PDB file of C-alpha atoms and ligand atoms in Angstrom:
ATOM      1  CA  MET A 273       8.095   8.744 -19.757  1.00 47.00           C
ATOM      2  CA  SER A 274       8.375  12.248 -18.315  1.00 52.00           C
ATOM      3  CA  GLU A 275       5.449  13.650 -20.325  1.00 72.00           C
ATOM      4  CA  ALA A 276       3.067  10.826 -19.349  1.00 87.00           C
ATOM      5  CA  LYS A 277       0.195  11.764 -17.054  1.00 95.00           C
ATOM      6  CA  SER A 278       0.367  11.028 -13.365  1.00 97.00           C
ATOM      7  CA  VAL A 279      -1.957   8.233 -12.242  1.00 97.00           C
ATOM      8  CA  LEU A 280      -1.120   7.855  -8.579  1.00 97.00           C
ATOM      9  CA  ARG A 281       0.999  10.350  -6.697  1.00 97.00           C
ATOM     10  CA  THR A 282       1.828  10.999  -3.066  1.00 98.00           C
ATOM     11  CA  GLU A 283       2.983  14.162  -1.374  1.00 98.00           C
ATOM     12  CA  ASN A 284       4.920  13.776   1.869  1.00 98.00           C
ATOM     13  CA  LEU A 285       2.818  10.775   2.791  1.00 98.00           C
ATOM     14  CA  GLY A 286       3.455   9.285   6.209  1.00 98.00           C
ATOM     15  CA  ILE A 287       2.109   7.117   8.985  1.00 98.00           C
ATOM     16  CA  THR A 288       3.234   6.623  12.547  1.00 97.00           C
ATOM     17  CA  PHE A 289       2.429   3.597  14.676  1.00 96.00           C
ATOM     18  CA  GLY A 290       2.955   4.545  18.302  1.00 92.00           C
ATOM     19  CA  GLY A 291       6.434   6.025  18.123  1.00 90.00           C
ATOM     20  CA  LEU A 292       7.434   4.235  14.935  1.00 95.00           C
ATOM     21  CA  LYS A 293       7.540   6.276  11.728  1.00 96.00           C
ATOM     22  CA  ALA A 294       6.716   3.354   9.450  1.00 97.00           C
ATOM     23  CA  VAL A 295       6.508   5.623   6.376  1.00 98.00           C
ATOM     24  CA  GLN A 296       7.551   9.264   6.214  1.00 97.00           C
ATOM     25  CA  ASN A 297       7.791  12.028   3.609  1.00 97.00           C
ATOM     26  CA  LEU A 298       6.991   9.625   0.831  1.00 98.00           C
ATOM     27  CA  ASN A 299       6.879  11.266  -2.605  1.00 97.00           C
ATOM     28  CA  ILE A 300       6.202   8.870  -5.432  1.00 97.00           C
ATOM     29  CA  ASP A 301       4.551   9.364  -8.813  1.00 97.00           C
ATOM     30  CA  ILE A 302       3.380   6.489 -10.974  1.00 97.00           C
ATOM     31  CA  ARG A 303       2.566   7.592 -14.499  1.00 96.00           C
ATOM     32  CA  GLU A 304       0.172   6.260 -17.097  1.00 95.00           C
ATOM     33  CA  GLY A 305       1.329   2.868 -18.388  1.00 95.00           C
ATOM     34  CA  GLU A 306       4.374   2.817 -16.171  1.00 95.00           C
ATOM     35  CA  LEU A 307       5.737  -0.298 -14.510  1.00 96.00           C
ATOM     36  CA  MET A 308       7.436   0.901 -11.362  1.00 96.00           C
ATOM     37  CA  GLY A 309       9.235  -1.162  -8.762  1.00 96.00           C
ATOM     38  CA  LEU A 310       9.020  -0.440  -5.039  1.00 97.00           C
ATOM     39  CA  ILE A 311      11.906  -2.166  -3.381  1.00 94.00           C
ATOM     40  CA  GLY A 312      13.644  -2.183  -0.035  1.00 93.00           C
ATOM     41  CA  PRO A 313      14.845  -4.484   2.736  1.00 92.00           C
ATOM     42  CA  ASN A 314      12.592  -6.404   5.125  1.00 91.00           C
ATOM     43  CA  GLY A 315      10.453  -4.115   7.250  1.00 93.00           C
ATOM     44  CA  ALA A 316      11.319  -1.030   5.168  1.00 95.00           C
ATOM     45  CA  GLY A 317       7.646  -0.038   4.916  1.00 97.00           C
ATOM     46  CA  LYS A 318       6.702  -1.337   1.456  1.00 97.00           C
ATOM     47  CA  THR A 319       3.467  -3.054   2.455  1.00 97.00           C
ATOM     48  CA  THR A 320       2.558  -0.082   4.642  1.00 98.00           C
ATOM     49  CA  VAL A 321       2.781   2.133   1.525  1.00 98.00           C
ATOM     50  CA  PHE A 322       0.235  -0.161  -0.182  1.00 97.00           C
ATOM     51  CA  ASN A 323      -1.988  -0.064   2.883  1.00 96.00           C
ATOM     52  CA  LEU A 324      -1.923   3.741   2.736  1.00 96.00           C
ATOM     53  CA  LEU A 325      -2.627   3.829  -1.002  1.00 96.00           C
ATOM     54  CA  THR A 326      -5.580   1.447  -0.690  1.00 95.00           C
ATOM     55  CA  GLY A 327      -7.344   2.903   2.344  1.00 94.00           C
ATOM     56  CA  VAL A 328      -6.405   0.099   4.733  1.00 95.00           C
ATOM     57  CA  TYR A 329      -4.554   2.675   6.851  1.00 96.00           C
ATOM     58  CA  GLN A 330      -5.285   6.385   7.154  1.00 95.00           C
ATOM     59  CA  PRO A 331      -2.134   8.510   6.760  1.00 96.00           C
ATOM     60  CA  THR A 332      -1.016  10.620   9.705  1.00 96.00           C
ATOM     61  CA  SER A 333       0.470  13.123   7.255  1.00 97.00           C
ATOM     62  CA  GLY A 334       0.601  13.953   3.564  1.00 97.00           C
ATOM     63  CA  LYS A 335      -1.672  13.578   0.573  1.00 97.00           C
ATOM     64  CA  ILE A 336      -2.617  11.078  -2.120  1.00 96.00           C
ATOM     65  CA  PHE A 337      -3.615  12.098  -5.658  1.00 96.00           C
ATOM     66  CA  LEU A 338      -5.378   9.893  -8.177  1.00 96.00           C
ATOM     67  CA  ASN A 339      -5.286  11.356 -11.694  1.00 95.00           C
ATOM     68  CA  ASP A 340      -4.093  14.625 -10.150  1.00 95.00           C
ATOM     69  CA  LYS A 341      -7.128  14.867  -7.873  1.00 95.00           C
ATOM     70  CA  GLU A 342      -6.614  14.587  -4.150  1.00 95.00           C
ATOM     71  CA  ILE A 343      -8.384  11.569  -2.715  1.00 93.00           C
ATOM     72  CA  HIS A 344      -9.069  10.392   0.776  1.00 89.00           C
ATOM     73  CA  ALA A 345      -8.746   6.648   0.720  1.00 76.00           C
ATOM     74  CA  LYS A 346     -11.301   5.795   3.359  1.00 80.00           C
ATOM     75  CA  LYS A 347     -12.027   2.155   2.614  1.00 85.00           C
ATOM     76  CA  PRO A 348     -10.384  -0.440   0.353  1.00 85.00           C
ATOM     77  CA  HIS A 349     -13.577  -1.011  -1.682  1.00 86.00           C
ATOM     78  CA  ASP A 350     -13.766   2.747  -2.436  1.00 88.00           C
ATOM     79  CA  MET A 351     -10.294   2.550  -3.867  1.00 89.00           C
ATOM     80  CA  VAL A 352     -11.123  -0.510  -5.958  1.00 90.00           C
ATOM     81  CA  ARG A 353     -14.106   1.367  -7.383  1.00 89.00           C
ATOM     82  CA  GLN A 354     -11.816   4.286  -8.230  1.00 92.00           C
ATOM     83  CA  GLY A 355      -9.475   1.988 -10.125  1.00 93.00           C
ATOM     84  CA  VAL A 356      -6.825   1.015  -7.584  1.00 95.00           C
ATOM     85  CA  ALA A 357      -6.484  -2.766  -7.263  1.00 95.00           C
ATOM     86  CA  ARG A 358      -3.972  -4.782  -5.283  1.00 95.00           C
ATOM     87  CA  THR A 359      -2.778  -8.217  -4.350  1.00 94.00           C
ATOM     88  CA  PHE A 360      -1.536  -9.214  -0.922  1.00 91.00           C
ATOM     89  CA  GLN A 361       1.748 -10.498   0.423  1.00 87.00           C
ATOM     90  CA  ASN A 362      -0.268 -13.344   1.957  1.00 88.00           C
ATOM     91  CA  ILE A 363      -2.544 -14.805  -0.698  1.00 87.00           C
ATOM     92  CA  ARG A 364      -6.223 -14.018  -0.253  1.00 90.00           C
ATOM     93  CA  LEU A 365      -8.592 -16.168  -2.274  1.00 93.00           C
ATOM     94  CA  PHE A 366     -11.903 -17.908  -1.778  1.00 93.00           C
ATOM     95  CA  LYS A 367     -10.025 -21.137  -1.205  1.00 93.00           C
ATOM     96  CA  GLU A 368     -13.067 -23.410  -1.288  1.00 94.00           C
ATOM     97  CA  LEU A 369     -14.405 -21.981  -4.557  1.00 95.00           C
ATOM     98  CA  THR A 370     -13.311 -22.957  -8.041  1.00 97.00           C
ATOM     99  CA  VAL A 371     -10.694 -20.985  -9.932  1.00 97.00           C
ATOM    100  CA  LEU A 372     -13.362 -19.651 -12.313  1.00 97.00           C
ATOM    101  CA  ASP A 373     -15.709 -18.632  -9.499  1.00 95.00           C
ATOM    102  CA  ASN A 374     -12.882 -16.757  -7.808  1.00 96.00           C
ATOM    103  CA  VAL A 375     -12.470 -14.558 -10.883  1.00 96.00           C
ATOM    104  CA  LYS A 376     -16.226 -14.232 -11.449  1.00 94.00           C
ATOM    105  CA  ALA A 377     -16.704 -13.066  -7.873  1.00 91.00           C
ATOM    106  CA  ALA A 378     -14.230 -10.255  -8.497  1.00 92.00           C
ATOM    107  CA  PHE A 379     -16.373  -9.033 -11.406  1.00 87.00           C
ATOM    108  CA  ASN A 380     -19.268  -8.611  -8.990  1.00 74.00           C
ATOM    109  CA  GLY A 381     -18.934  -4.859  -8.628  1.00 62.00           C
ATOM    110  CA  SER A 382     -19.395  -4.343 -12.366  1.00 61.00           C
ATOM    111  CA  MET A 383     -22.665  -6.291 -12.773  1.00 59.00           C
ATOM    112  CA  LYS A 384     -25.622  -4.208 -13.821  1.00 64.00           C
ATOM    113  CA  TYR A 385     -28.574  -6.490 -13.165  1.00 63.00           C
ATOM    114  CA  THR A 386     -30.584  -5.842 -10.010  1.00 70.00           C
ATOM    115  CA  THR A 387     -30.903  -8.342  -7.171  1.00 70.00           C
ATOM    116  CA  LEU A 388     -34.491  -9.028  -8.268  1.00 69.00           C
ATOM    117  CA  GLU A 389     -33.421  -9.672 -11.849  1.00 68.00           C
ATOM    118  CA  GLY A 390     -30.789 -12.017 -10.472  1.00 68.00           C
ATOM    119  CA  VAL A 391     -33.152 -13.890  -8.167  1.00 70.00           C
ATOM    120  CA  LEU A 392     -35.769 -14.240 -10.905  1.00 71.00           C
ATOM    121  CA  ARG A 393     -33.079 -15.162 -13.441  1.00 74.00           C
ATOM    122  CA  LEU A 394     -34.345 -12.565 -15.915  1.00 72.00           C
ATOM    123  CA  PRO A 395     -32.701 -12.203 -19.367  1.00 73.00           C
ATOM    124  CA  ARG A 396     -30.330  -9.443 -18.343  1.00 73.00           C
ATOM    125  CA  TYR A 397     -28.983 -11.720 -15.609  1.00 72.00           C
ATOM    126  CA  TRP A 398     -28.163 -14.497 -18.072  1.00 73.00           C
ATOM    127  CA  LYS A 399     -26.646 -12.079 -20.553  1.00 79.00           C
ATOM    128  CA  GLU A 400     -24.319 -10.572 -17.981  1.00 82.00           C
ATOM    129  CA  GLU A 401     -23.523 -13.948 -16.468  1.00 85.00           C
ATOM    130  CA  ALA A 402     -22.417 -15.217 -19.871  1.00 90.00           C
ATOM    131  CA  GLU A 403     -20.333 -12.095 -20.412  1.00 91.00           C
ATOM    132  CA  ILE A 404     -18.643 -12.408 -17.011  1.00 93.00           C
ATOM    133  CA  ASP A 405     -17.975 -16.080 -17.654  1.00 95.00           C
ATOM    134  CA  ARG A 406     -16.317 -15.219 -20.961  1.00 95.00           C
ATOM    135  CA  LYS A 407     -14.230 -12.370 -19.543  1.00 95.00           C
ATOM    136  CA  SER A 408     -13.154 -14.487 -16.563  1.00 96.00           C
ATOM    137  CA  ARG A 409     -11.914 -17.277 -18.801  1.00 97.00           C
ATOM    138  CA  GLU A 410     -10.086 -14.685 -20.895  1.00 95.00           C
ATOM    139  CA  LEU A 411      -8.255 -13.419 -17.796  1.00 95.00           C
ATOM    140  CA  LEU A 412      -7.332 -16.967 -16.782  1.00 96.00           C
ATOM    141  CA  ALA A 413      -5.975 -17.544 -20.282  1.00 95.00           C
ATOM    142  CA  LEU A 414      -3.591 -14.613 -19.817  1.00 92.00           C
ATOM    143  CA  PHE A 415      -1.854 -16.716 -17.200  1.00 92.00           C
ATOM    144  CA  GLY A 416      -2.222 -20.001 -19.068  1.00 92.00           C
ATOM    145  CA  MET A 417      -4.759 -21.124 -16.472  1.00 95.00           C
ATOM    146  CA  GLU A 418      -7.895 -21.610 -18.590  1.00 95.00           C
ATOM    147  CA  GLY A 419      -7.600 -25.379 -18.187  1.00 97.00           C
ATOM    148  CA  LEU A 420      -7.750 -25.033 -14.397  1.00 98.00           C
ATOM    149  CA  ALA A 421     -11.106 -23.195 -14.323  1.00 97.00           C
ATOM    150  CA  ASP A 422     -12.972 -25.981 -12.508  1.00 98.00           C
ATOM    151  CA  ASN A 423     -10.277 -26.754  -9.933  1.00 98.00           C
ATOM    152  CA  ILE A 424     -10.756 -25.746  -6.319  1.00 98.00           C
ATOM    153  CA  ALA A 425      -8.470 -22.774  -5.597  1.00 97.00           C
ATOM    154  CA  ALA A 426      -7.001 -24.354  -2.447  1.00 97.00           C
ATOM    155  CA  ASN A 427      -5.725 -27.299  -4.504  1.00 97.00           C
ATOM    156  CA  LEU A 428      -3.639 -25.149  -6.856  1.00 95.00           C
ATOM    157  CA  PRO A 429       0.113 -24.966  -6.417  1.00 91.00           C
ATOM    158  CA  TYR A 430       1.300 -21.802  -4.723  1.00 88.00           C
ATOM    159  CA  GLY A 431       2.486 -20.085  -7.911  1.00 89.00           C
ATOM    160  CA  GLN A 432      -0.881 -20.609  -9.615  1.00 92.00           C
ATOM    161  CA  GLN A 433      -2.720 -19.205  -6.589  1.00 94.00           C
ATOM    162  CA  ARG A 434      -0.634 -16.049  -6.872  1.00 93.00           C
ATOM    163  CA  LYS A 435      -1.513 -15.703 -10.549  1.00 94.00           C
ATOM    164  CA  LEU A 436      -5.178 -16.263  -9.743  1.00 96.00           C
ATOM    165  CA  GLU A 437      -4.988 -13.414  -7.266  1.00 95.00           C
ATOM    166  CA  ILE A 438      -3.674 -11.120  -9.999  1.00 96.00           C
ATOM    167  CA  ALA A 439      -6.445 -12.260 -12.356  1.00 96.00           C
ATOM    168  CA  ARG A 440      -8.964 -11.342  -9.647  1.00 95.00           C
ATOM    169  CA  ALA A 441      -7.409  -7.909  -9.249  1.00 95.00           C
ATOM    170  CA  LEU A 442      -7.597  -7.363 -13.027  1.00 95.00           C
ATOM    171  CA  ALA A 443     -11.291  -8.301 -13.021  1.00 94.00           C
ATOM    172  CA  THR A 444     -12.028  -5.063 -11.154  1.00 92.00           C
ATOM    173  CA  ASN A 445     -10.839  -3.166 -14.245  1.00 92.00           C
ATOM    174  CA  PRO A 446      -8.152  -1.137 -12.496  1.00 94.00           C
ATOM    175  CA  LYS A 447      -6.204   1.878 -13.730  1.00 95.00           C
ATOM    176  CA  ILE A 448      -3.374   0.918 -11.460  1.00 97.00           C
ATOM    177  CA  LEU A 449      -2.397  -2.429 -10.053  1.00 97.00           C
ATOM    178  CA  LEU A 450      -0.391  -2.772  -6.850  1.00 97.00           C
ATOM    179  CA  LEU A 451       1.390  -6.106  -6.518  1.00 96.00           C
ATOM    180  CA  ASP A 452       2.897  -7.040  -3.153  1.00 96.00           C
ATOM    181  CA  GLU A 453       5.721  -9.540  -3.690  1.00 95.00           C
ATOM    182  CA  PRO A 454       3.832 -11.550  -6.306  1.00 94.00           C
ATOM    183  CA  ALA A 455       6.771 -13.919  -6.795  1.00 92.00           C
ATOM    184  CA  ALA A 456       7.164 -14.813  -3.111  1.00 89.00           C
ATOM    185  CA  GLY A 457       7.435 -18.559  -2.676  1.00 84.00           C
ATOM    186  CA  MET A 458       7.858 -19.257  -6.383  1.00 88.00           C
ATOM    187  CA  ASN A 459      10.739 -21.178  -7.887  1.00 88.00           C
ATOM    188  CA  PRO A 460      13.028 -19.363 -10.367  1.00 88.00           C
ATOM    189  CA  THR A 461      11.185 -20.681 -13.447  1.00 88.00           C
ATOM    190  CA  GLU A 462       7.769 -19.683 -12.095  1.00 88.00           C
ATOM    191  CA  THR A 463       9.191 -16.299 -11.110  1.00 89.00           C
ATOM    192  CA  ALA A 464      10.583 -15.615 -14.578  1.00 87.00           C
ATOM    193  CA  GLU A 465       7.250 -16.601 -16.148  1.00 88.00           C
ATOM    194  CA  LEU A 466       5.351 -14.380 -13.755  1.00 90.00           C
ATOM    195  CA  MET A 467       7.537 -11.351 -14.435  1.00 89.00           C
ATOM    196  CA  GLU A 468       6.959 -11.895 -18.148  1.00 88.00           C
ATOM    197  CA  ALA A 469       3.196 -12.149 -17.591  1.00 90.00           C
ATOM    198  CA  ILE A 470       3.208  -8.917 -15.566  1.00 92.00           C
ATOM    199  CA  ALA A 471       5.008  -7.027 -18.327  1.00 90.00           C
ATOM    200  CA  LEU A 472       2.597  -8.484 -20.898  1.00 90.00           C
ATOM    201  CA  ILE A 473      -0.472  -7.443 -18.911  1.00 92.00           C
ATOM    202  CA  ARG A 474       0.849  -3.939 -18.541  1.00 93.00           C
ATOM    203  CA  ASN A 475       1.275  -3.686 -22.320  1.00 92.00           C
ATOM    204  CA  LYS A 476      -2.069  -5.297 -23.160  1.00 90.00           C
ATOM    205  CA  TYR A 477      -4.174  -3.203 -20.785  1.00 89.00           C
ATOM    206  CA  LYS A 478      -1.995  -0.045 -20.758  1.00 90.00           C
ATOM    207  CA  LEU A 479      -2.052  -0.373 -16.991  1.00 95.00           C
ATOM    208  CA  SER A 480       0.124   1.349 -14.470  1.00 97.00           C
ATOM    209  CA  ILE A 481       1.735  -1.112 -12.101  1.00 97.00           C
ATOM    210  CA  LEU A 482       3.540  -0.630  -8.810  1.00 97.00           C
ATOM    211  CA  LEU A 483       5.416  -3.787  -7.996  1.00 97.00           C
ATOM    212  CA  ILE A 484       6.820  -4.515  -4.547  1.00 96.00           C
ATOM    213  CA  GLU A 485       9.732  -6.851  -4.522  1.00 89.00           C
ATOM    214  CA  HIS A 486      12.259  -7.770  -1.925  1.00 81.00           C
ATOM    215  CA  ASP A 487      14.807  -9.145  -4.370  1.00 79.00           C
ATOM    216  CA  MET A 488      16.243  -6.195  -6.288  1.00 79.00           C
ATOM    217  CA  SER A 489      17.605  -8.255  -9.183  1.00 79.00           C
ATOM    218  CA  LEU A 490      14.105  -9.556  -9.963  1.00 80.00           C
ATOM    219  CA  VAL A 491      12.580  -6.190 -10.825  1.00 87.00           C
ATOM    220  CA  MET A 492      15.655  -4.729 -12.506  1.00 86.00           C
ATOM    221  CA  GLY A 493      14.786  -6.409 -15.797  1.00 85.00           C
ATOM    222  CA  ILE A 494      11.163  -5.363 -16.168  1.00 90.00           C
ATOM    223  CA  CYS A 495      10.674  -2.035 -14.366  1.00 94.00           C
ATOM    224  CA  GLU A 496      11.218   1.340 -16.037  1.00 93.00           C
ATOM    225  CA  ARG A 497      11.870   3.061 -12.750  1.00 95.00           C
ATOM    226  CA  LEU A 498      12.552   1.972  -9.216  1.00 96.00           C
ATOM    227  CA  VAL A 499      11.834   3.580  -5.880  1.00 96.00           C
ATOM    228  CA  VAL A 500      13.915   2.298  -2.998  1.00 96.00           C
ATOM    229  CA  ILE A 501      12.773   2.752   0.585  1.00 96.00           C
ATOM    230  CA  ASP A 502      14.562   2.036   3.824  1.00 95.00           C
ATOM    231  CA  TYR A 503      13.258   2.741   7.313  1.00 95.00           C
ATOM    232  CA  GLY A 504      10.091   4.210   5.805  1.00 97.00           C
ATOM    233  CA  GLN A 505      11.873   6.794   3.656  1.00 97.00           C
ATOM    234  CA  VAL A 506      12.759   7.019  -0.007  1.00 97.00           C
ATOM    235  CA  ILE A 507      16.520   6.636  -0.323  1.00 96.00           C
ATOM    236  CA  ALA A 508      16.668   6.558  -4.127  1.00 96.00           C
ATOM    237  CA  THR A 509      14.486   6.882  -7.241  1.00 96.00           C
ATOM    238  CA  GLY A 510      15.685   6.252 -10.759  1.00 95.00           C
ATOM    239  CA  LEU A 511      16.437   3.922 -13.613  1.00 95.00           C
ATOM    240  CA  PRO A 512      17.369   0.354 -12.674  1.00 94.00           C
ATOM    241  CA  ALA A 513      20.931   0.882 -13.874  1.00 92.00           C
ATOM    242  CA  GLU A 514      21.305   3.969 -11.669  1.00 94.00           C
ATOM    243  CA  ILE A 515      19.807   2.221  -8.653  1.00 94.00           C
ATOM    244  CA  ALA A 516      22.109  -0.767  -9.026  1.00 91.00           C
ATOM    245  CA  GLN A 517      25.112   1.514  -8.527  1.00 92.00           C
ATOM    246  CA  ASN A 518      23.647   3.745  -5.839  1.00 94.00           C
ATOM    247  CA  LYS A 519      25.819   3.630  -2.711  1.00 94.00           C
ATOM    248  CA  ARG A 520      22.950   4.206  -0.292  1.00 93.00           C
ATOM    249  CA  VAL A 521      20.950   1.423  -1.876  1.00 93.00           C
ATOM    250  CA  ILE A 522      23.844  -0.991  -1.795  1.00 91.00           C
ATOM    251  CA  GLY A 523      24.452  -0.041   1.834  1.00 91.00           C
ATOM    252  CA  ALA A 524      20.805  -0.621   2.778  1.00 89.00           C
ATOM    253  CA  TYR A 525      20.845  -4.064   1.249  1.00 84.00           C
ATOM    254  CA  LEU A 526      24.207  -5.090   2.657  1.00 76.00           C
ATOM    255  CA  GLY A 527      23.293  -3.708   6.055  1.00 72.00           C
ATOM    256  CA  GLU A 528      20.436  -6.175   6.440  1.00 52.00           C
TER     257      GLU A 528
HETATM  258  N1  ATP B 826      -0.394  -2.025  11.962  1.00 56.89           N
HETATM  259  C1  ATP B 826       0.861  -1.834  12.397  1.00 56.89           C
HETATM  260  N2  ATP B 826       1.114  -1.537  13.690  1.00 56.89           N
HETATM  261  C2  ATP B 826       2.375  -1.333  14.122  1.00 56.89           C
HETATM  262  N3  ATP B 826       3.460  -1.417  13.351  1.00 56.89           N
HETATM  263  C3  ATP B 826       3.283  -1.740  12.065  1.00 56.89           C
HETATM  264  C4  ATP B 826       1.986  -1.968  11.508  1.00 56.89           C
HETATM  265  N4  ATP B 826       2.122  -2.255  10.204  1.00 56.89           N
HETATM  266  C5  ATP B 826       3.432  -2.209   9.929  1.00 56.89           C
HETATM  267  N5  ATP B 826       4.131  -1.900  11.040  1.00 56.89           N
HETATM  268  C6  ATP B 826       5.598  -1.735  11.123  1.00 56.89           C
HETATM  269  O1  ATP B 826       5.997  -0.885  10.089  1.00 56.89           O
HETATM  270  C7  ATP B 826       7.262  -1.289   9.568  1.00 56.89           C
HETATM  271  C8  ATP B 826       7.150  -1.530   8.081  1.00 56.89           C
HETATM  272  O2  ATP B 826       6.432  -2.729   7.860  1.00 56.89           O
HETATM  273  P1  ATP B 826       6.025  -3.240   6.416  1.00 56.89           P
HETATM  274  O3  ATP B 826       5.224  -4.467   6.586  1.00 56.89           O
HETATM  275  O4  ATP B 826       5.411  -2.134   5.674  1.00 56.89           O
HETATM  276  O5  ATP B 826       7.436  -3.580   5.785  1.00 56.89           O
HETATM  277  P2  ATP B 826       7.785  -4.280   4.378  1.00 56.89           P
HETATM  278  O6  ATP B 826       8.760  -3.411   3.703  1.00 56.89           O
HETATM  279  O7  ATP B 826       6.547  -4.639   3.665  1.00 56.89           O
HETATM  280  O8  ATP B 826       8.542  -5.595   4.889  1.00 56.89           O
HETATM  281  P3  ATP B 826       8.617  -7.084   4.235  1.00 56.89           P
HETATM  282  O9  ATP B 826       9.684  -7.038   3.191  1.00 56.89           O
HETATM  283  O10 ATP B 826       9.020  -7.925   5.380  1.00 56.89           O
HETATM  284  O11 ATP B 826       7.275  -7.415   3.701  1.00 56.89           O
HETATM  285  C9  ATP B 826       7.674  -2.507  10.369  1.00 56.89           C
HETATM  286  O12 ATP B 826       8.534  -2.095  11.388  1.00 56.89           O
HETATM  287  C10 ATP B 826       6.361  -3.026  10.904  1.00 56.89           C
HETATM  288  O13 ATP B 826       6.553  -3.748  12.088  1.00 56.89           O
HETATM  289 MG1   MG B 827       5.732  -6.378   3.024  1.00 56.89          MG
END
């Protein structure tokens, strides 16, 4: 992996809330096509890292580079447009819309027809609508959810809602996908299926993925590299096998 190009990199990234250094001196580098795990105990700062990388929070120190160019993540939608997509620890969907409409709505940013063409239902509108419909169903099929297209999102079981959220993130055509505890609340079978689906998506789309997980054993099997944070700082980076034997990592987890 070492010769692969950097997709998303941070240099001494940090943020302070009042007196609390929630993240400090964070140096991570996710390469092209890499599936990297970001792990650490409760409150370690994992979600805060995502919020920094997606423009939800402005860093108090350090830099962020996308494709080796420094970026200033001002607003989440800017980051989505630049190819950084995420899911949330607490599911965010249009709960009252259908499964299909949830995915179609995420394609919104990529539509080319003008508002007038849309209102007047001109040919380009129909052509793009049909294309978005097709692509949306294709994304649902990735998760075995094509049969659920007409269901209302709120009525889906928890695990399916999580997968729908990932499908929505993929609809924005990202270069890198940030997943915040996508298996939270799933049973072991659903979790195993999801991890398989994540690995498959990475291979199919040659995506880079940064995967937050609380349970270390879950990501060990599918990630090429792991970054472990504790109290807002990186305490270890390396191959899963190295991390599993790292004394500081073991200490951080046992110390919980
Ligand atoms: N907006 C904020 N204002 C103040 N403190 C915050 C804010 N956001 C996060 N924190 C604090 O930063 C620390 C890291 O929180 P964060 O949510 O990033 O942890 P986490 O690793 O995602 O934890 P979990 O495994 O529970 O999801 C915590 O102490 C949290 O209380
Ligand atoms: Mg979190």
